[in-house]
Amino acid sequence: GKLIDGASIFRASKGLQVEHILDRHLHVQAIRTFVSSDLDGFLFINMLPGFIHRPEKYLHGLAETVQKHGMVSKYLVIDIAHSELSYEPRHLKAILDYCKSQGYSTALDDITSYSILRELLSFMTPDFLKIDIKLAQQAENPVKLQ
């Protein structure tokens, strides 16, 4: 009968080594809710790449859910959280490349510095970049990144 916050649930799932089960469940629920709500636009779902060893295997369930609920793949955005951006960049690229090959859009979330952004963009091309508000507020002059 007690309300448990999301952070506590994630900590517990990590401690029990079942975070992949929780992750998958939340993805299914998000897609189901998005499609049944008849919303337009993109659905951003957070992805934790740390436990995705083989994207084609782990993300197969995601593809089944998208197909089952009739969602258009390009409107599903695989959103890599800032805490995961430093996780083995080549592995991260492989995950994003796989997602793009399946027609999903991709996003890098909470970019906290221009140097991190430059490094990430040197070897991957996400569809969306989500800049941390503090970094955006610090920018006195707009910077064009090539």
mmCIF file of N, CA, C and O in Angstrom, residues 27-113:
data_model
loop_
_atom_site.group_PDB
_atom_site.id
_atom_site.type_symbol
_atom_site.label_atom_id
_atom_site.label_comp_id
_atom_site.label_asym_id
_atom_site.label_seq_id
_atom_site.Cartn_x
_atom_site.Cartn_y
_atom_site.Cartn_z
ATOM 1 N N HIS A 27 9.172 -0.418 -21.696
ATOM 2 C CA HIS A 27 9.093 -0.121 -23.135
ATOM 3 C C HIS A 27 7.752 -0.568 -23.699
ATOM 4 O O HIS A 27 7.106 0.170 -24.451
ATOM 5 N N VAL A 28 7.324 -1.763 -23.350
ATOM 6 C CA VAL A 28 6.042 -2.290 -23.838
ATOM 7 C C VAL A 28 4.901 -1.390 -23.364
ATOM 8 O O VAL A 28 4.020 -1.021 -24.153
ATOM 9 N N GLN A 29 4.931 -1.020 -22.095
ATOM 10 C CA GLN A 29 3.869 -0.164 -21.549
ATOM 11 C C GLN A 29 3.847 1.199 -22.233
ATOM 12 O O GLN A 29 2.769 1.733 -22.529
ATOM 13 N N ALA A 30 5.006 1.774 -22.477
ATOM 14 C CA ALA A 30 5.071 3.094 -23.124
ATOM 15 C C ALA A 30 4.505 3.034 -24.537
ATOM 16 O O ALA A 30 3.726 3.903 -24.943
ATOM 17 N N ILE A 31 4.887 2.020 -25.293
ATOM 18 C CA ILE A 31 4.398 1.885 -26.670
ATOM 19 C C ILE A 31 2.897 1.651 -26.673
ATOM 20 O O ILE A 31 2.156 2.298 -27.427
ATOM 21 N N ARG A 32 2.431 0.763 -25.835
ATOM 22 C CA ARG A 32 0.996 0.467 -25.750
ATOM 23 C C ARG A 32 0.200 1.736 -25.411
ATOM 24 O O ARG A 32 -0.814 2.043 -26.046
ATOM 25 N N THR A 33 0.664 2.485 -24.431
ATOM 26 C CA THR A 33 -0.034 3.705 -24.016
ATOM 27 C C THR A 33 0.006 4.758 -25.109
ATOM 28 O O THR A 33 -1.011 5.406 -25.397
ATOM 29 N N PHE A 34 1.152 4.928 -25.736
ATOM 30 C CA PHE A 34 1.301 5.926 -26.804
ATOM 31 C C PHE A 34 0.349 5.627 -27.955
ATOM 32 O O PHE A 34 -0.392 6.504 -28.403
ATOM 33 N N VAL A 35 0.341 4.389 -28.421
ATOM 34 C CA VAL A 35 -0.501 4.015 -29.560
ATOM 35 C C VAL A 35 -1.987 4.122 -29.194
ATOM 36 O O VAL A 35 -2.784 4.657 -29.963
ATOM 37 N N SER A 36 -2.367 3.649 -28.027
ATOM 38 C CA SER A 36 -3.782 3.681 -27.643
ATOM 39 C C SER A 36 -4.277 5.103 -27.372
ATOM 40 O O SER A 36 -5.480 5.355 -27.409
ATOM 41 N N SER A 37 -3.369 6.036 -27.145
ATOM 42 C CA SER A 37 -3.753 7.425 -26.884
ATOM 43 C C SER A 37 -3.946 8.235 -28.157
ATOM 44 O O SER A 37 -4.326 9.396 -28.095
ATOM 45 N N ASP A 38 -3.643 7.638 -29.307
ATOM 46 C CA ASP A 38 -3.747 8.331 -30.597
ATOM 47 C C ASP A 38 -2.982 9.651 -30.608
ATOM 48 O O ASP A 38 -3.441 10.657 -31.145
ATOM 49 N N LEU A 39 -1.807 9.657 -30.008
ATOM 50 C CA LEU A 39 -0.968 10.853 -29.985
ATOM 51 C C LEU A 39 -0.161 10.958 -31.272
ATOM 52 O O LEU A 39 0.222 9.947 -31.863
ATOM 53 N N ASP A 40 0.087 12.175 -31.705
ATOM 54 C CA ASP A 40 0.966 12.419 -32.839
ATOM 55 C C ASP A 40 2.352 12.742 -32.299
ATOM 56 O O ASP A 40 2.510 13.158 -31.157
ATOM 57 N N GLY A 41 3.335 12.588 -33.134
ATOM 58 C CA GLY A 41 4.689 12.951 -32.752
ATOM 59 C C GLY A 41 5.539 11.734 -32.449
ATOM 60 O O GLY A 41 5.274 10.631 -32.925
ATOM 61 N N PHE A 42 6.562 11.952 -31.647
ATOM 62 C CA PHE A 42 7.550 10.928 -31.348
ATOM 63 C C PHE A 42 7.390 10.441 -29.909
ATOM 64 O O PHE A 42 7.060 11.201 -29.019
ATOM 65 N N LEU A 43 7.680 9.168 -29.726
ATOM 66 C CA LEU A 43 7.735 8.582 -28.389
ATOM 67 C C LEU A 43 9.200 8.331 -28.071
ATOM 68 O O LEU A 43 9.866 7.551 -28.743
ATOM 69 N N PHE A 44 9.717 9.014 -27.068
ATOM 70 C CA PHE A 44 11.092 8.833 -26.625
ATOM 71 C C PHE A 44 11.085 7.804 -25.500
ATOM 72 O O PHE A 44 10.388 7.981 -24.502
ATOM 73 N N ILE A 45 11.861 6.736 -25.682
ATOM 74 C CA ILE A 45 12.003 5.770 -24.595
ATOM 75 C C ILE A 45 13.483 5.663 -24.238
ATOM 76 O O ILE A 45 14.343 5.599 -25.106
ATOM 77 N N ASN A 46 13.746 5.685 -22.967
ATOM 78 C CA ASN A 46 15.129 5.581 -22.503
ATOM 79 C C ASN A 46 15.630 4.158 -22.686
ATOM 80 O O ASN A 46 14.905 3.193 -22.448
ATOM 81 N N MET A 47 16.869 4.079 -23.088
ATOM 82 C CA MET A 47 17.507 2.782 -23.294
ATOM 83 C C MET A 47 18.763 2.754 -22.427
ATOM 84 O O MET A 47 19.513 3.732 -22.373
ATOM 85 N N LEU A 48 18.974 1.639 -21.768
ATOM 86 C CA LEU A 48 20.169 1.445 -20.953
ATOM 87 C C LEU A 48 21.082 0.464 -21.688
ATOM 88 O O LEU A 48 20.891 -0.753 -21.603
ATOM 89 N N PRO A 49 22.062 0.968 -22.438
ATOM 90 C CA PRO A 49 22.883 0.085 -23.270
ATOM 91 C C PRO A 49 23.838 -0.812 -22.498
ATOM 92 O O PRO A 49 24.370 -1.757 -23.056
ATOM 93 N N GLY A 50 24.035 -0.554 -21.224
ATOM 94 C CA GLY A 50 24.996 -1.323 -20.451
ATOM 95 C C GLY A 50 24.741 -2.816 -20.407
ATOM 96 O O GLY A 50 25.670 -3.598 -20.252
ATOM 97 N N PHE A 51 23.498 -3.233 -20.522
ATOM 98 C CA PHE A 51 23.230 -4.671 -20.486
ATOM 99 C C PHE A 51 22.744 -5.211 -21.832
ATOM 100 O O PHE A 51 22.243 -6.320 -21.911
ATOM 101 N N ILE A 52 22.924 -4.434 -22.893
ATOM 102 C CA ILE A 52 22.589 -4.911 -24.235
ATOM 103 C C ILE A 52 23.883 -5.400 -24.877
ATOM 104 O O ILE A 52 24.687 -4.622 -25.368
ATOM 105 N N HIS A 53 24.090 -6.691 -24.837
ATOM 106 C CA HIS A 53 25.311 -7.253 -25.401
ATOM 107 C C HIS A 53 25.172 -7.487 -26.896
ATOM 108 O O HIS A 53 26.119 -7.284 -27.644
ATOM 109 N N ARG A 54 23.983 -7.919 -27.316
ATOM 110 C CA ARG A 54 23.709 -8.135 -28.738
ATOM 111 C C ARG A 54 22.407 -7.419 -29.074
ATOM 112 O O ARG A 54 21.326 -7.927 -28.765
ATOM 113 N N PRO A 55 22.507 -6.218 -29.679
ATOM 114 C CA PRO A 55 21.296 -5.427 -29.935
ATOM 115 C C PRO A 55 20.225 -6.194 -30.704
ATOM 116 O O PRO A 55 19.045 -6.088 -30.388
ATOM 117 N N GLU A 56 20.626 -6.987 -31.688
ATOM 118 C CA GLU A 56 19.637 -7.702 -32.506
ATOM 119 C C GLU A 56 18.814 -8.692 -31.675
ATOM 120 O O GLU A 56 17.655 -8.939 -31.962
ATOM 121 N N LYS A 57 19.400 -9.215 -30.634
ATOM 122 C CA LYS A 57 18.674 -10.155 -29.772
ATOM 123 C C LYS A 57 17.840 -9.401 -28.737
ATOM 124 O O LYS A 57 16.649 -9.651 -28.588
ATOM 125 N N TYR A 58 18.466 -8.484 -28.020
ATOM 126 C CA TYR A 58 17.766 -7.779 -26.947
ATOM 127 C C TYR A 58 16.607 -6.945 -27.489
ATOM 128 O O TYR A 58 15.539 -6.895 -26.904
ATOM 129 N N LEU A 59 16.829 -6.274 -28.600
ATOM 130 C CA LEU A 59 15.816 -5.365 -29.128
ATOM 131 C C LEU A 59 14.762 -6.064 -29.987
ATOM 132 O O LEU A 59 13.843 -5.420 -30.486
ATOM 133 N N HIS A 60 14.879 -7.372 -30.137
ATOM 134 C CA HIS A 60 13.880 -8.113 -30.898
ATOM 135 C C HIS A 60 12.488 -7.959 -30.270
ATOM 136 O O HIS A 60 11.492 -7.779 -30.977
ATOM 137 N N GLY A 61 12.409 -8.000 -28.970
ATOM 138 C CA GLY A 61 11.132 -7.823 -28.280
ATOM 139 C C GLY A 61 10.532 -6.451 -28.523
ATOM 140 O O GLY A 61 9.313 -6.302 -28.634
ATOM 141 N N LEU A 62 11.387 -5.454 -28.635
ATOM 142 C CA LEU A 62 10.922 -4.106 -28.938
ATOM 143 C C LEU A 62 10.291 -4.078 -30.329
ATOM 144 O O LEU A 62 9.210 -3.526 -30.521
ATOM 145 N N ALA A 63 10.953 -4.709 -31.290
ATOM 146 C CA ALA A 63 10.425 -4.765 -32.658
ATOM 147 C C ALA A 63 9.083 -5.477 -32.693
ATOM 148 O O ALA A 63 8.152 -5.035 -33.387
ATOM 149 N N GLU A 64 8.950 -6.554 -31.935
ATOM 150 C CA GLU A 64 7.672 -7.272 -31.873
ATOM 151 C C GLU A 64 6.568 -6.393 -31.302
ATOM 152 O O GLU A 64 5.441 -6.404 -31.790
ATOM 153 N N THR A 65 6.894 -5.619 -30.278
ATOM 154 C CA THR A 65 5.908 -4.737 -29.647
ATOM 155 C C THR A 65 5.478 -3.634 -30.604
ATOM 156 O O THR A 65 4.286 -3.325 -30.705
ATOM 157 N N VAL A 66 6.435 -3.039 -31.295
ATOM 158 C CA VAL A 66 6.130 -1.990 -32.268
ATOM 159 C C VAL A 66 5.196 -2.536 -33.338
ATOM 160 O O VAL A 66 4.180 -1.918 -33.679
ATOM 161 N N GLN A 67 5.522 -3.704 -33.852
ATOM 162 C CA GLN A 67 4.708 -4.321 -34.897
ATOM 163 C C GLN A 67 3.316 -4.704 -34.370
ATOM 164 O O GLN A 67 2.301 -4.437 -35.012
ATOM 165 N N LYS A 68 3.269 -5.309 -33.208
ATOM 166 C CA LYS A 68 2.002 -5.762 -32.619
ATOM 167 C C LYS A 68 1.017 -4.611 -32.442
ATOM 168 O O LYS A 68 -0.186 -4.762 -32.651
ATOM 169 N N HIS A 69 1.536 -3.442 -32.030
ATOM 170 C CA HIS A 69 0.663 -2.304 -31.744
ATOM 171 C C HIS A 69 0.520 -1.356 -32.930
ATOM 172 O O HIS A 69 -0.143 -0.318 -32.810
ATOM 173 N N GLY A 70 1.137 -1.692 -34.054
ATOM 174 C CA GLY A 70 0.967 -0.897 -35.264
ATOM 175 C C GLY A 70 1.624 0.471 -35.221
ATOM 176 O O GLY A 70 1.177 1.402 -35.880
ATOM 177 N N MET A 71 2.700 0.597 -34.469
ATOM 178 C CA MET A 71 3.408 1.868 -34.397
ATOM 179 C C MET A 71 4.358 1.985 -35.582
ATOM 180 O O MET A 71 4.993 1.007 -35.977
ATOM 181 N N VAL A 72 4.475 3.189 -36.129
ATOM 182 C CA VAL A 72 5.433 3.445 -37.199
ATOM 183 C C VAL A 72 6.809 3.581 -36.549
ATOM 184 O O VAL A 72 7.009 4.419 -35.657
ATOM 185 N N SER A 73 7.760 2.762 -36.990
ATOM 186 C CA SER A 73 9.084 2.672 -36.346
ATOM 187 C C SER A 73 9.787 4.010 -36.195
ATOM 188 O O SER A 73 10.397 4.276 -35.164
ATOM 189 N N LYS A 74 9.721 4.865 -37.211
ATOM 190 C CA LYS A 74 10.493 6.117 -37.154
ATOM 191 C C LYS A 74 10.014 7.052 -36.047
ATOM 192 O O LYS A 74 10.728 7.958 -35.645
ATOM 193 N N TYR A 75 8.800 6.830 -35.522
ATOM 194 C CA TYR A 75 8.285 7.675 -34.445
ATOM 195 C C TYR A 75 8.674 7.172 -33.062
ATOM 196 O O TYR A 75 8.332 7.782 -32.060
ATOM 197 N N LEU A 76 9.385 6.062 -33.027
ATOM 198 C CA LEU A 76 9.927 5.555 -31.771
ATOM 199 C C LEU A 76 11.385 6.001 -31.694
ATOM 200 O O LEU A 76 12.195 5.668 -32.558
ATOM 201 N N VAL A 77 11.697 6.785 -30.679
ATOM 202 C CA VAL A 77 13.047 7.323 -30.519
ATOM 203 C C VAL A 77 13.734 6.592 -29.373
ATOM 204 O O VAL A 77 13.272 6.624 -28.235
ATOM 205 N N ILE A 78 14.838 5.932 -29.703
ATOM 206 C CA ILE A 78 15.644 5.267 -28.687
ATOM 207 C C ILE A 78 16.541 6.345 -28.085
ATOM 208 O O ILE A 78 17.406 6.909 -28.745
ATOM 209 N N ASP A 79 16.317 6.623 -26.821
ATOM 210 C CA ASP A 79 16.917 7.760 -26.128
ATOM 211 C C ASP A 79 17.957 7.242 -25.132
ATOM 212 O O ASP A 79 17.620 6.575 -24.159
ATOM 213 N N ILE A 80 19.224 7.530 -25.417
ATOM 214 C CA ILE A 80 20.312 7.084 -24.540
ATOM 215 C C ILE A 80 20.537 8.146 -23.470
ATOM 216 O O ILE A 80 20.884 9.290 -23.769
ATOM 217 N N ALA A 81 20.329 7.762 -22.229
ATOM 218 C CA ALA A 81 20.434 8.683 -21.100
ATOM 219 C C ALA A 81 21.872 9.134 -20.881
ATOM 220 O O ALA A 81 22.816 8.415 -21.172
ATOM 221 N N HIS A 82 22.027 10.326 -20.317
ATOM 222 C CA HIS A 82 23.351 10.923 -20.119
ATOM 223 C C HIS A 82 24.274 10.040 -19.299
ATOM 224 O O HIS A 82 25.468 9.997 -19.528
ATOM 225 N N SER A 83 23.727 9.320 -18.354
ATOM 226 C CA SER A 83 24.571 8.473 -17.509
ATOM 227 C C SER A 83 25.173 7.316 -18.297
ATOM 228 O O SER A 83 26.131 6.695 -17.858
ATOM 229 N N GLU A 84 24.633 7.040 -19.470
ATOM 230 C CA GLU A 84 25.100 5.926 -20.280
ATOM 231 C C GLU A 84 25.992 6.361 -21.441
ATOM 232 O O GLU A 84 26.519 5.523 -22.153
ATOM 233 N N LEU A 85 26.137 7.669 -21.656
ATOM 234 C CA LEU A 85 26.867 8.140 -22.830
ATOM 235 C C LEU A 85 28.345 7.791 -22.798
ATOM 236 O O LEU A 85 28.973 7.672 -23.834
ATOM 237 N N SER A 86 28.900 7.618 -21.622
ATOM 238 C CA SER A 86 30.327 7.287 -21.537
ATOM 239 C C SER A 86 30.563 5.778 -21.631
ATOM 240 O O SER A 86 31.697 5.323 -21.654
ATOM 241 N N TYR A 87 29.500 5.009 -21.688
ATOM 242 C CA TYR A 87 29.621 3.559 -21.730
ATOM 243 C C TYR A 87 30.145 3.108 -23.080
ATOM 244 O O TYR A 87 29.479 3.233 -24.087
ATOM 245 N N GLU A 88 31.333 2.598 -23.139
ATOM 246 C CA GLU A 88 31.963 2.054 -24.339
ATOM 247 C C GLU A 88 31.384 2.645 -25.631
ATOM 248 O O GLU A 88 30.458 2.091 -26.217
ATOM 249 N N PRO A 89 31.941 3.749 -26.088
ATOM 250 C CA PRO A 89 31.381 4.457 -27.247
ATOM 251 C C PRO A 89 31.152 3.591 -28.486
ATOM 252 O O PRO A 89 30.153 3.754 -29.174
ATOM 253 N N ARG A 90 32.029 2.646 -28.768
ATOM 254 C CA ARG A 90 31.839 1.802 -29.965
ATOM 255 C C ARG A 90 30.633 0.871 -29.798
ATOM 256 O O ARG A 90 29.900 0.613 -30.750
ATOM 257 N N HIS A 91 30.434 0.387 -28.592
ATOM 258 C CA HIS A 91 29.262 -0.448 -28.316
ATOM 259 C C HIS A 91 27.993 0.397 -28.451
ATOM 260 O O HIS A 91 26.984 -0.050 -29.027
ATOM 261 N N LEU A 92 28.031 1.606 -27.915
ATOM 262 C CA LEU A 92 26.912 2.526 -28.031
ATOM 263 C C LEU A 92 26.584 2.795 -29.499
ATOM 264 O O LEU A 92 25.432 2.763 -29.907
ATOM 265 N N LYS A 93 27.610 2.997 -30.306
ATOM 266 C CA LYS A 93 27.412 3.221 -31.738
ATOM 267 C C LYS A 93 26.763 2.002 -32.389
ATOM 268 O O LYS A 93 25.849 2.134 -33.211
ATOM 269 N N ALA A 94 27.204 0.816 -32.016
ATOM 270 C CA ALA A 94 26.617 -0.409 -32.579
ATOM 271 C C ALA A 94 25.124 -0.503 -32.242
ATOM 272 O O ALA A 94 24.314 -0.896 -33.093
ATOM 273 N N ILE A 95 24.758 -0.122 -31.032
ATOM 274 C CA ILE A 95 23.350 -0.145 -30.639
ATOM 275 C C ILE A 95 22.552 0.869 -31.454
ATOM 276 O O ILE A 95 21.493 0.560 -31.996
ATOM 277 N N LEU A 96 23.085 2.101 -31.553
ATOM 278 C CA LEU A 96 22.378 3.124 -32.320
ATOM 279 C C LEU A 96 22.285 2.744 -33.790
ATOM 280 O O LEU A 96 21.243 2.954 -34.425
ATOM 281 N N ASP A 97 23.351 2.180 -34.340
ATOM 282 C CA ASP A 97 23.326 1.744 -35.740
ATOM 283 C C ASP A 97 22.261 0.666 -35.949
ATOM 284 O O ASP A 97 21.534 0.685 -36.937
ATOM 285 N N TYR A 98 22.172 -0.267 -35.023
ATOM 286 C CA TYR A 98 21.154 -1.312 -35.132
ATOM 287 C C TYR A 98 19.753 -0.689 -35.079
ATOM 288 O O TYR A 98 18.874 -1.046 -35.880
ATOM 289 N N CYS A 99 19.548 0.226 -34.148
ATOM 290 C CA CYS A 99 18.235 0.877 -34.031
ATOM 291 C C CYS A 99 17.865 1.587 -35.330
ATOM 292 O O CYS A 99 16.733 1.471 -35.808
ATOM 293 N N LYS A 100 18.819 2.294 -35.912
ATOM 294 C CA LYS A 100 18.561 2.977 -37.186
ATOM 295 C C LYS A 100 18.259 1.974 -38.291
ATOM 296 O O LYS A 100 17.398 2.220 -39.132
ATOM 297 N N SER A 101 18.943 0.826 -38.285
ATOM 298 C CA SER A 101 18.700 -0.187 -39.319
ATOM 299 C C SER A 101 17.285 -0.758 -39.216
ATOM 300 O O SER A 101 16.750 -1.259 -40.202
ATOM 301 N N GLN A 102 16.679 -0.664 -38.034
ATOM 302 C CA GLN A 102 15.316 -1.137 -37.831
ATOM 303 C C GLN A 102 14.284 -0.036 -38.060
ATOM 304 O O GLN A 102 13.087 -0.258 -37.891
ATOM 305 N N GLY A 103 14.771 1.161 -38.422
ATOM 306 C CA GLY A 103 13.867 2.267 -38.725
ATOM 307 C C GLY A 103 13.548 3.170 -37.558
ATOM 308 O O GLY A 103 12.769 4.115 -37.688
ATOM 309 N N TYR A 104 14.127 2.911 -36.381
ATOM 310 C CA TYR A 104 13.888 3.762 -35.218
ATOM 311 C C TYR A 104 14.710 5.033 -35.330
ATOM 312 O O TYR A 104 15.776 5.051 -35.939
ATOM 313 N N SER A 105 14.230 6.087 -34.696
ATOM 314 C CA SER A 105 15.016 7.298 -34.553
ATOM 315 C C SER A 105 15.862 7.147 -33.288
ATOM 316 O O SER A 105 15.558 6.320 -32.429
ATOM 317 N N THR A 106 16.906 7.966 -33.178
ATOM 318 C CA THR A 106 17.788 7.865 -32.014
ATOM 319 C C THR A 106 18.042 9.248 -31.419
ATOM 320 O O THR A 106 17.968 10.264 -32.118
ATOM 321 N N ALA A 107 18.333 9.269 -30.128
ATOM 322 C CA ALA A 107 18.615 10.523 -29.427
ATOM 323 C C ALA A 107 19.709 10.301 -28.398
ATOM 324 O O ALA A 107 19.810 9.223 -27.810
ATOM 325 N N LEU A 108 20.508 11.318 -28.203
ATOM 326 C CA LEU A 108 21.474 11.354 -27.105
ATOM 327 C C LEU A 108 20.955 12.403 -26.130
ATOM 328 O O LEU A 108 20.675 13.538 -26.510
ATOM 329 N N ASP A 109 20.838 12.020 -24.875
ATOM 330 C CA ASP A 109 20.147 12.821 -23.872
ATOM 331 C C ASP A 109 21.113 13.506 -22.914
ATOM 332 O O ASP A 109 22.133 12.932 -22.521
ATOM 333 N N ASP A 110 20.754 14.718 -22.508
ATOM 334 C CA ASP A 110 21.479 15.482 -21.482
ATOM 335 C C ASP A 110 22.961 15.655 -21.791
ATOM 336 O O ASP A 110 23.819 15.370 -20.943
ATOM 337 N N ILE A 111 23.265 16.142 -22.971
ATOM 338 C CA ILE A 111 24.651 16.452 -23.330
ATOM 339 C C ILE A 111 25.109 17.584 -22.416
ATOM 340 O O ILE A 111 24.472 18.641 -22.358
ATOM 341 N N THR A 112 26.211 17.361 -21.696
ATOM 342 C CA THR A 112 26.641 18.324 -20.679
ATOM 343 C C THR A 112 27.841 19.173 -21.082
ATOM 344 O O THR A 112 28.186 20.093 -20.366
ATOM 345 N N SER A 113 28.492 18.841 -22.204
ATOM 346 C CA SER A 113 29.628 19.667 -22.629
ATOM 347 C C SER A 113 29.799 19.578 -24.137
ATOM 348 O O SER A 113 29.433 18.590 -24.765
#
